XYZ file of C-alpha atoms in Angstrom:
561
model
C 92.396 41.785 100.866
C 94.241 41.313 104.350
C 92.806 39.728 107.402
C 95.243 40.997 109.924
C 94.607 44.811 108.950
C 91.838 46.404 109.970
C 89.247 47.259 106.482
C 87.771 50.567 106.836
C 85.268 52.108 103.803
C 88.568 55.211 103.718
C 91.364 52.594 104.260
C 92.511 48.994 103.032
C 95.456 46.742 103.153
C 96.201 44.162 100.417
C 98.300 41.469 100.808
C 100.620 40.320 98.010
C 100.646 37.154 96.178
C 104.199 35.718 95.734
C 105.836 37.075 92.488
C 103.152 40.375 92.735
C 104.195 43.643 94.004
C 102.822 47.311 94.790
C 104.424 50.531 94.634
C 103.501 53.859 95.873
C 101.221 55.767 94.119
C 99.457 52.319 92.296
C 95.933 52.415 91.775
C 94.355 49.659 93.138
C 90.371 48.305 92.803
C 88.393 45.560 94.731
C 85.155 44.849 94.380
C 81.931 43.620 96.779
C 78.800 42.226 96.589
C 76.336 44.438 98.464
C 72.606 43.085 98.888
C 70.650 45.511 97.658
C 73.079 47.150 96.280
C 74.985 45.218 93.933
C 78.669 45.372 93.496
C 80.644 48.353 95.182
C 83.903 48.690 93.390
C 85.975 50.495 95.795
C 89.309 52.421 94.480
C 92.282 53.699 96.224
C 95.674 54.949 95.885
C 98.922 53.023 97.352
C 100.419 55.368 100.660
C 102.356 52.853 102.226
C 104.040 49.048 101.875
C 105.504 47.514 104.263
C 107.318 43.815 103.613
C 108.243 41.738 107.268
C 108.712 37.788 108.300
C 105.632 36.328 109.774
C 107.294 33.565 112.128
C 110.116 36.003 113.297
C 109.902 36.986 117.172
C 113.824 38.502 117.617
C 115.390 40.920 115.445
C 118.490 38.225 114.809
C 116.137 35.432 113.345
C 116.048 36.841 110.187
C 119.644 35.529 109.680
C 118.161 31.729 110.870
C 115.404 32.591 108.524
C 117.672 33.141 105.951
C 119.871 29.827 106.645
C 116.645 27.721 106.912
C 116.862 27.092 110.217
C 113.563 28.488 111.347
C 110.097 29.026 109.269
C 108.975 31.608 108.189
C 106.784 33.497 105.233
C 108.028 36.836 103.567
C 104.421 38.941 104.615
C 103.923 42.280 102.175
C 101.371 44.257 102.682
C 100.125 47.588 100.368
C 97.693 50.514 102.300
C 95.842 51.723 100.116
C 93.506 55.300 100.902
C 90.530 55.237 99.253
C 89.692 57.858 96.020
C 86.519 56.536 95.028
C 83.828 54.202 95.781
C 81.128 53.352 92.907
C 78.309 53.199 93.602
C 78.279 55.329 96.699
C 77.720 52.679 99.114
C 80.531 53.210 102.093
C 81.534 49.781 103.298
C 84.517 47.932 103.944
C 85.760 45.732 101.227
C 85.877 42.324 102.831
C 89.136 40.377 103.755
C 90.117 37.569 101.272
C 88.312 39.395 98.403
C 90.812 39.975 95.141
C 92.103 42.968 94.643
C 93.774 43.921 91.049
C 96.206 46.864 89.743
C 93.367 49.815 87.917
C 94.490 50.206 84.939
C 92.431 51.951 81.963
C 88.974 52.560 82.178
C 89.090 51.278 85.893
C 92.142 53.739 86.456
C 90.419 56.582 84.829
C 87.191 55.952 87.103
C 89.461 55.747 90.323
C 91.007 58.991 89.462
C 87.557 60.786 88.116
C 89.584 61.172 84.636
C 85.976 59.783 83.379
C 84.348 62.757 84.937
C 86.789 65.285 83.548
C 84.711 67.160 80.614
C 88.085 69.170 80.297
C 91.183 67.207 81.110
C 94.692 68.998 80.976
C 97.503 67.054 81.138
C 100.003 67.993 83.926
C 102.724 64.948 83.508
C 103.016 60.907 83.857
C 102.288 58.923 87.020
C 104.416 55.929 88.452
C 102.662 53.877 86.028
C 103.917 55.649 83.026
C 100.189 56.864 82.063
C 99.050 60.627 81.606
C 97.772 62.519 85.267
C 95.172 64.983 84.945
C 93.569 68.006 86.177
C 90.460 69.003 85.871
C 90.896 72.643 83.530
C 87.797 73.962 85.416
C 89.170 73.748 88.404
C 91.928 76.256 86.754
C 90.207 78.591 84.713
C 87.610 79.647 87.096
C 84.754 77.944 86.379
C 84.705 76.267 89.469
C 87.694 77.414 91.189
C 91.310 78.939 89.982
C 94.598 79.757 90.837
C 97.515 77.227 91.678
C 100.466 77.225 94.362
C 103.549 75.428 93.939
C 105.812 74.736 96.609
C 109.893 73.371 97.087
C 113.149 74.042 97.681
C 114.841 76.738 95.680
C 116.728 75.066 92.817
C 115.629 71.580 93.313
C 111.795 71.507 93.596
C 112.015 72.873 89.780
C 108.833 75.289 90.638
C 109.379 77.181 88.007
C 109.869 74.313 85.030
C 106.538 72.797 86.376
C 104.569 76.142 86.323
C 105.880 76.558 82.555
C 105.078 73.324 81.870
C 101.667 73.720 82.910
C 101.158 76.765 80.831
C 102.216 75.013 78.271
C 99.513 71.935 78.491
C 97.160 74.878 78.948
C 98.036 76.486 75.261
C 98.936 73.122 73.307
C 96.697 70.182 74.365
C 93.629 72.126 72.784
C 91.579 72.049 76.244
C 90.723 74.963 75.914
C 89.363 75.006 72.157
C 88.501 77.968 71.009
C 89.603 80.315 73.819
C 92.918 79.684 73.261
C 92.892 82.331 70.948
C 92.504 84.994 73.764
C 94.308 83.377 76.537
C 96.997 85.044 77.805
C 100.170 84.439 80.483
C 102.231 86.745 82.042
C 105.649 85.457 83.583
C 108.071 87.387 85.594
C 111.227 86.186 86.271
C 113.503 87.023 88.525
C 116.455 84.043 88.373
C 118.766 85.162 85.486
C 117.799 84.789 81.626
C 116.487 81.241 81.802
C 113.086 82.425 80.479
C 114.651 84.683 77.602
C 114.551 81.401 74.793
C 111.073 79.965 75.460
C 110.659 80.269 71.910
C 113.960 78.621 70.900
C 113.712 74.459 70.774
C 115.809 72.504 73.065
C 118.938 71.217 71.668
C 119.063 68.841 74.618
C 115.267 66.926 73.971
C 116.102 63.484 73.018
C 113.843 60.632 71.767
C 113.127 59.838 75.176
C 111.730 62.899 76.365
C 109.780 63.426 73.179
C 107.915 59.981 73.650
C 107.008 61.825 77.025
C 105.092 64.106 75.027
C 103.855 62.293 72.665
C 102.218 59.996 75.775
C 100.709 63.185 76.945
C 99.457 64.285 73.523
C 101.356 67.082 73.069
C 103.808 68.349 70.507
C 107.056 68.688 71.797
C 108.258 72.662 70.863
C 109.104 75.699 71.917
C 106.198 78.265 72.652
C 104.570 79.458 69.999
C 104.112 83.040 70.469
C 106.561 84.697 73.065
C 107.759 88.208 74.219
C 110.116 89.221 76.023
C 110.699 92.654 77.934
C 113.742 93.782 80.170
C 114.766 96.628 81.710
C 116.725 99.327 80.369
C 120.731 99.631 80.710
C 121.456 101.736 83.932
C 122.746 105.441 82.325
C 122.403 104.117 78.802
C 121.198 107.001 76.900
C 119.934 104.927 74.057
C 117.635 102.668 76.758
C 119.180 99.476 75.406
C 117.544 96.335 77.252
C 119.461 94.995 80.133
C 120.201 91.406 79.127
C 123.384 89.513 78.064
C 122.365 86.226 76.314
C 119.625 87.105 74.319
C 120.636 90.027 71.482
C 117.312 90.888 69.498
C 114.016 90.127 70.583
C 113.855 91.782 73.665
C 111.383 95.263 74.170
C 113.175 97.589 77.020
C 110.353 99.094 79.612
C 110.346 102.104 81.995
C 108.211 104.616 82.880
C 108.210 108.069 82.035
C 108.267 110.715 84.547
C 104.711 111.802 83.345
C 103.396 108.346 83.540
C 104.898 108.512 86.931
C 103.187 111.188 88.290
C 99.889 111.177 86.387
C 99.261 107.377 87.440
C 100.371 108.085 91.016
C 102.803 105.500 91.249
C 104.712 106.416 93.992
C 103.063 104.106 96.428
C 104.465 100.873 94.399
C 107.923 102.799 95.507
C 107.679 101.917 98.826
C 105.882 98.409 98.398
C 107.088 96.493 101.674
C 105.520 94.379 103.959
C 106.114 96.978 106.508
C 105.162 100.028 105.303
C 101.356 100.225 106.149
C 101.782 100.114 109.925
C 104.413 103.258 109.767
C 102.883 106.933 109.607
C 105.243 107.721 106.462
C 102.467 106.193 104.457
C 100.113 109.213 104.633
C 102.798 111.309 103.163
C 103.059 109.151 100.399
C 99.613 109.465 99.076
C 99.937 113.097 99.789
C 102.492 113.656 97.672
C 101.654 111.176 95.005
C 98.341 113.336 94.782
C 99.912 116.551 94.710
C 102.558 114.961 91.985
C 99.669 114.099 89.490
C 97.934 117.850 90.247
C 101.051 120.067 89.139
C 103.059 117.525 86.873
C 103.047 118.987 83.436
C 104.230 116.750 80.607
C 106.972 118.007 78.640
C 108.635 115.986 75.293
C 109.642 112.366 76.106
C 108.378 112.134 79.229
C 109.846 114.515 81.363
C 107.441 116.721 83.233
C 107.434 120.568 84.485
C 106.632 121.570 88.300
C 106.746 124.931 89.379
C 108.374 126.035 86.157
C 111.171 123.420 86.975
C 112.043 121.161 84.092
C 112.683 117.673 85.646
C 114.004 114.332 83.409
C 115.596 112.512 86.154
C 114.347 110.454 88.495
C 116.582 112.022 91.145
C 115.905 115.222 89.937
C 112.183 114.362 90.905
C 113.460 113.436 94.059
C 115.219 116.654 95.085
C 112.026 118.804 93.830
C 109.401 116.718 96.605
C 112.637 116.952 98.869
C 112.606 120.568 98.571
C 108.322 120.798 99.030
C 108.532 118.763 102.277
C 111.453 120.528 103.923
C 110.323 124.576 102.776
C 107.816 125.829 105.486
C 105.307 126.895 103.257
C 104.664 124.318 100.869
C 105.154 121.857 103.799
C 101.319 121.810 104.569
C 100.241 121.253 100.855
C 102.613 118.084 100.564
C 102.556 116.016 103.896
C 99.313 117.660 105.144
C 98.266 120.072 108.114
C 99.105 117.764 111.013
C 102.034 115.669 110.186
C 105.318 116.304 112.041
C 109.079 116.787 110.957
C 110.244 113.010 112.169
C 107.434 111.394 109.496
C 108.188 113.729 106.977
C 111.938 113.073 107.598
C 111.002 109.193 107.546
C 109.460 109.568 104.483
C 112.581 111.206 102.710
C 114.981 108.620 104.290
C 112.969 106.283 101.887
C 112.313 107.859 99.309
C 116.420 109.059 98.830
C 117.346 105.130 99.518
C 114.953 104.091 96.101
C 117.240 106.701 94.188
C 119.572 103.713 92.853
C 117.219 100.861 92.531
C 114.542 103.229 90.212
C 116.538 105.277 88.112
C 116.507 102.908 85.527
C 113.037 102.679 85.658
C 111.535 106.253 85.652
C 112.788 108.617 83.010
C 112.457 111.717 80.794
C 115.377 111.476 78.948
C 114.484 108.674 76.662
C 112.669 109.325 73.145
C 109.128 107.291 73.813
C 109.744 103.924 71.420
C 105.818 101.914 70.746
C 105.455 99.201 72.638
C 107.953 100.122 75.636
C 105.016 99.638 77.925
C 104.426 95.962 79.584
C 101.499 94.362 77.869
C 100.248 90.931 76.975
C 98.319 92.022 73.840
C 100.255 91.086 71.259
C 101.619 87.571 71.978
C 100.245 84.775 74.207
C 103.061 84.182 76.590
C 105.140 87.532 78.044
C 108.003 87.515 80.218
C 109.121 90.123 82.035
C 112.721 90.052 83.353
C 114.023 91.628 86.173
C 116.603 89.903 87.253
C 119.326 92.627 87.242
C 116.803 94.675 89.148
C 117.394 95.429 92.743
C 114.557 93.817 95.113
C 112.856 97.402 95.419
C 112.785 97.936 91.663
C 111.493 94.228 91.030
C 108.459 95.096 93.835
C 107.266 98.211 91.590
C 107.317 96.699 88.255
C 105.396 93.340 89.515
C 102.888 95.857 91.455
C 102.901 98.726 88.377
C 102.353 95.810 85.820
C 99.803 93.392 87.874
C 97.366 96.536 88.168
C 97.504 97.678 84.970
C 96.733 94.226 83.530
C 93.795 93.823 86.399
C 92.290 96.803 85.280
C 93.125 96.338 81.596
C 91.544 92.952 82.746
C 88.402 94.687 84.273
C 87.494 96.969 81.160
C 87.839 94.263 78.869
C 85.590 91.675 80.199
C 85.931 87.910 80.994
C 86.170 86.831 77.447
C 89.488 85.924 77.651
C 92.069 83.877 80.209
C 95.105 86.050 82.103
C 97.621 83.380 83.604
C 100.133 85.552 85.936
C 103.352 83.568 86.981
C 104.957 85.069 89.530
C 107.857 83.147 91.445
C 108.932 84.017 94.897
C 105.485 84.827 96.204
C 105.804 85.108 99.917
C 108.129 88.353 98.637
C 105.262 90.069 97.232
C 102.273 88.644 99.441
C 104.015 87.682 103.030
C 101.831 86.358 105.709
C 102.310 89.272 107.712
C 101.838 93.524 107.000
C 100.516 95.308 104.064
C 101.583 96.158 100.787
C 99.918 98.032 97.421
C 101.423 94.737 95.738
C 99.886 92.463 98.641
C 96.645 94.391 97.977
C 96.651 93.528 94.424
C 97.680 90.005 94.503
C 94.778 89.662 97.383
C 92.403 90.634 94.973
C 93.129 88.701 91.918
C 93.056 85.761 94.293
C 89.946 86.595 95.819
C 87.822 87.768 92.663
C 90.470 87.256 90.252
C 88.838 84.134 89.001
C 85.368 85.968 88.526
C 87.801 88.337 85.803
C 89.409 85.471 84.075
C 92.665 86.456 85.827
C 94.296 83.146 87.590
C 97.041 83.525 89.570
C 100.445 81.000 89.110
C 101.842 81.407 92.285
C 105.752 79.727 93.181
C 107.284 79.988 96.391
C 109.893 78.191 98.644
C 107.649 78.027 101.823
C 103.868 78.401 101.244
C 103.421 78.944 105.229
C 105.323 82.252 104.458
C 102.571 83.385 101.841
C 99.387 85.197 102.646
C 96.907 82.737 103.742
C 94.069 84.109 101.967
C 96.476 83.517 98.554
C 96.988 79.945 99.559
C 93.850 78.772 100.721
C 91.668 80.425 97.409
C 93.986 78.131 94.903
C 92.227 75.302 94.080
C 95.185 73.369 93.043
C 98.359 72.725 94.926
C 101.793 71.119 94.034
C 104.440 70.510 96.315
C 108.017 69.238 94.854
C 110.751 68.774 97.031
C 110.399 70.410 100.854
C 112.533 71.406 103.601
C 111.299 69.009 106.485
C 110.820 71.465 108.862
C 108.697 72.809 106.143
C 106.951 69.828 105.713
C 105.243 69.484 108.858
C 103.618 72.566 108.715
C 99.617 72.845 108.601
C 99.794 74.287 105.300
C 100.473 71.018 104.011
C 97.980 69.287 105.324
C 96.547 67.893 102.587
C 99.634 65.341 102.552
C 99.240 62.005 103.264
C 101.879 61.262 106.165
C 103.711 59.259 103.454
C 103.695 61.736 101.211
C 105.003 63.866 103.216
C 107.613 61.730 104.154
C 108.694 61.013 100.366
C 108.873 65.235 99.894
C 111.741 65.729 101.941
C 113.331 63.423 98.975
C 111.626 64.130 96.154
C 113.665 64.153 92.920
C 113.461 66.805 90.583
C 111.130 67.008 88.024
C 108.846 64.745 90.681
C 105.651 66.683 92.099
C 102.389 66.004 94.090
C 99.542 68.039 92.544
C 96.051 68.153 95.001
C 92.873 68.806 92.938
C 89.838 69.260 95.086
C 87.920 66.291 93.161
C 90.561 63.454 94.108
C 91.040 63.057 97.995
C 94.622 61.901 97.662
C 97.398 64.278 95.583
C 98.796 62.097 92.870
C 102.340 61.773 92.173
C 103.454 63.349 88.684
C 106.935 63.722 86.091
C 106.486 66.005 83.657
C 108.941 65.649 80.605
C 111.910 67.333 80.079
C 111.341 70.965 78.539
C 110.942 71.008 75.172
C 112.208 74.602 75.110
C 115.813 75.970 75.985
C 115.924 77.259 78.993
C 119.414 78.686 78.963
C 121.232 80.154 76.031
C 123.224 77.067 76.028
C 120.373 74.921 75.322
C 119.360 77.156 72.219
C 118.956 75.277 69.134
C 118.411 78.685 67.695
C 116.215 81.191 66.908
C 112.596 80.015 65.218
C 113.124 81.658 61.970
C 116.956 80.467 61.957
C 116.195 77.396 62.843
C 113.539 76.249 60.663
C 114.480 78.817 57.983
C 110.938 80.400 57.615
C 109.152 82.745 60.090
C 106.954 81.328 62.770
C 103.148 80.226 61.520
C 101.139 83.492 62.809
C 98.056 80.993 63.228
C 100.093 78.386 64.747
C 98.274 78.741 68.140
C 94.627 78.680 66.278
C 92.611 76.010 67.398
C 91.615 73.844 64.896
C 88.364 74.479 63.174
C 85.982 71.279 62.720
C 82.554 72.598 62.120
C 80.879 72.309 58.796
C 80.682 75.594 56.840
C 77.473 77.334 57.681
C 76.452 77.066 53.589
């Protein structure tokens, strides 16, 4: 321990033998004899190291130092912030007493691994050893829900948040419920997510070593589906996609669906919307929609005797309720004037383009069009070739059906919901039917067995609600104006610091039992994520179909005979 730093039961420095060094992020363990108490091991992370001459009083003598002209002693000193102190007896460890790199059962203790009945691994420290988090701080036992942070394209939000999914569904923490977990993942930056069942062609030995460190095989997801959009005037409703051919489900809506669900509010999903007087039109009508909508054969519906299979020509019919005199009242109600109503329409015109592709009665109905997560354990949904308004309604259409699909089922089973770009679906500021739903799964979500994966460029942007009920938070590489705001408060100053550079593929993950976030890699993804990266598809590539009970856990109890 050093004498010329002040000791404090929260904060130490060590000083460094010649020939010994710390790093950041090294876990570090001293020990004291207390009377009465016995010995107090005291544990801590390294923030900070900081190497200077002790003899030097000008900023030139290090140059005479060098030359041997003056004496001096190369000083380096490691701060280390405290994580845990065993037993709980809070004082100072003592100046001159050893100190020693944790490592093992002593690292495990400093990082309350040993108190971790259900440890998922979440990538390798500094050290090269496994980090973990504690699973029921993730599947709502204790708390749920996680928010990642960084810089678009660098931060690698998205890799880590698969990554983590995949730990969740391959390190067998979760034993038995594994069979009923679920994740849904909706992707918005091109077709990177369209192979997550197709191996890597790029994993080398190195990367698999990873893996094998973290006790985990390294493959592709086991059980994956994939939906997309349909073509925009394809009369056959082929999926919008490019790289992948076969394997994708296209998904719309039918007009019926459309009216009978009252979906229109997820049309007009901005932050805005709920502080303008259009809105009470829009429940009107959505109201009135699912009172006269008759179905009709694949999907199309019949108002007023009026046949309609087109979105737009759904569009035209409310246009021509709200603008005739007499059915004015029934549609916008008693009291609301010409400039709301005409509001309203503005809108409602303007989503003609972006959700054509997605409402429709022209389209023979085709099982399993619909979004679900029942039959597979990982779904993606892309909408990348969606405008921004068309990628609001699906994300706010699907998230409440699963919540209530959710609801009715019971919390037997695990929902993980990936969404990227948060702060466009749950901004700080206004009010949204998609805001409203993402507020509740992360506010009772966990209660459900819904947990919410939440990615986003600048978490001070997101709803603070959504930020402040996920228990854990990662942070890769930040903006450093960013940085500094109070969201990230849990940040060491140093850690901070090292975020504005953080490589990619390097992440801070906060757990609410460790008081410092610890530094993680996580290996190389073991599945393609571009078509280039496609070893090929499962059955092609092995030359059998996948395993069905692949994802099983494994059974070890005696039979009950």
């Amino acid at each position: 321990m050093a004498g010329t730093e002040d000791s404090t039961p929260l904060q130490f420095s060590v000083g460094l033998a010649p020939e010994q060094y710390l790093q950041l992020d090294d876990v570090v363990v001293t020990h004291r004899s207390v009377p009465g108490q016995g010995v107090v091991a005291t544990s801590g992370i390294v923030t900070e190291v900081r190497a200077r001459h002790e003899g030097a009083t000008y900023g030139s003598d290090v140059f005479l130092i060098a030359d041997g002209v003056l004496p001096a002693h190369v000083q380096e000193i490691a701060e280390i912030t405290t994580t845990r102190v065993e037993p709980e007896c809070y004082v100072p460890p003592t100046p001159g007493s050893p100190a020693r790199r944790a490592t093992g059962r002593e690292r495990a203790e400093a990082l309350y691994f040993d108190q971790m009945d259900l440890k998922l691994p979440v990538g390798l420290g500094r050290d090269g050893e496994p980090i973990y988090v504690n699973l029921e701080f993730l599947d709502g036992t204790r708390g749920g829900h996680v928010s990642i942070s960084g810089i678009s394209g660098v931060a690698t939000k998205t890799s880590f948040a698969l990554f983590l999914l995949y730990s969740i569904f391959r390190s067998g923490v979760l034993g038995r419920r594994s069979v009923n977990a679920k994740a849904l993942v909706f992707s918005v930056k091109g077709e990177d997510l369209l192979f997550l069942d197709h191996a890597n062609a790029k994993l080398d030995d190195e990367q698999r070593a990873r893996y094998a460190r973290l006790d985990l095989p390294a493959e592709p997801f086991a059980s994956a589906g994939f939906f997309a959009p349909t073509m925009p005037d394809d009369p056959s409703g082929r999926p919008f996609v490019a790289g992948r051919t076969s394997g994708v489900v296209p998904f719309w809506w039918t007009l019926a669906e459309f009216c009978r669900q009252e979906l229109l509010p997820y049309v007009f999903a901005d932050a805005e919307d709920e502080r303008n007087q259009y809105t009470m039109v829009i429940h009107q009508v959505a109201a009135q929609l699912k009172r006269h909508a008759v179905e009709l054969d694949q999907g199309a519906v019949s108002l007023d005797g009026r046949t309609l299979r087109t979105y737009e020509q759904l569009v035209e019919y409310v246009s021509d309720q709200l603008t005739d005199e007499d059915a004015r009242r029934d549609w916008a109600g008693p009291v609301t004037g010409t400039g709301t109503i005409n509001a309203f329409l503005r809108r409602l015109r303007s989503s003609l383009k972006p959700m054509r592709t997605l409402v429709r009665g022209d389209l023979p109905d085709v099982p399993g069009r619909r979004v679900s997560t029942e039959n597979q354990q990982v779904t993606v949904v892309d909408l990348h070739n969606l405008p921004e308004r068309a990628q609001r309604f699906v994300v706010g259409v699907v998230l409440a059906d699963e919540t209530t699909r959710k609801e009715a089922a019971g919390t037997g089973g695990l929902l993980f919901t990936m969404i990227d770009e948060l702060n466009k679906y749950a901004p700080r500021e206004g009010s949204s039917p998609i805001k409203e739903v993402l507020l509740d799964i992360a506010e009772r979500g966990r209660s459900l067995g819904i947990i919410l994966i939440g990615a986003q460029q600048t978490a001070s942007e997101v709803e603070r609600r959504i930020v402040s009920n996920s228990s854990i938070k990662v942070v890769g590489r930040l903006d450093p104006a960013e940085s500094g705001r109070p969201e990230y408060g849990f940040l060491p100053p140093s850690q901070r610091a090292r975020a504005v550079l953080a490589k990619p593929g390097a992440m801070f993950v906060s757990q609410p039992e460790i008081p410092v976030p610890l530094a993680v890699e996580f290996p190389f993804p073991a599945w393609a994520t571009r078509l280039s990266e496609s070893a090929g598809e499962p059955a092609r590539r092995n030359g059998a179909a996948p395993d069905p009970f692949a994802r099983l856990p494994v059974d070890d109890d005696d039979a009950p005979f």
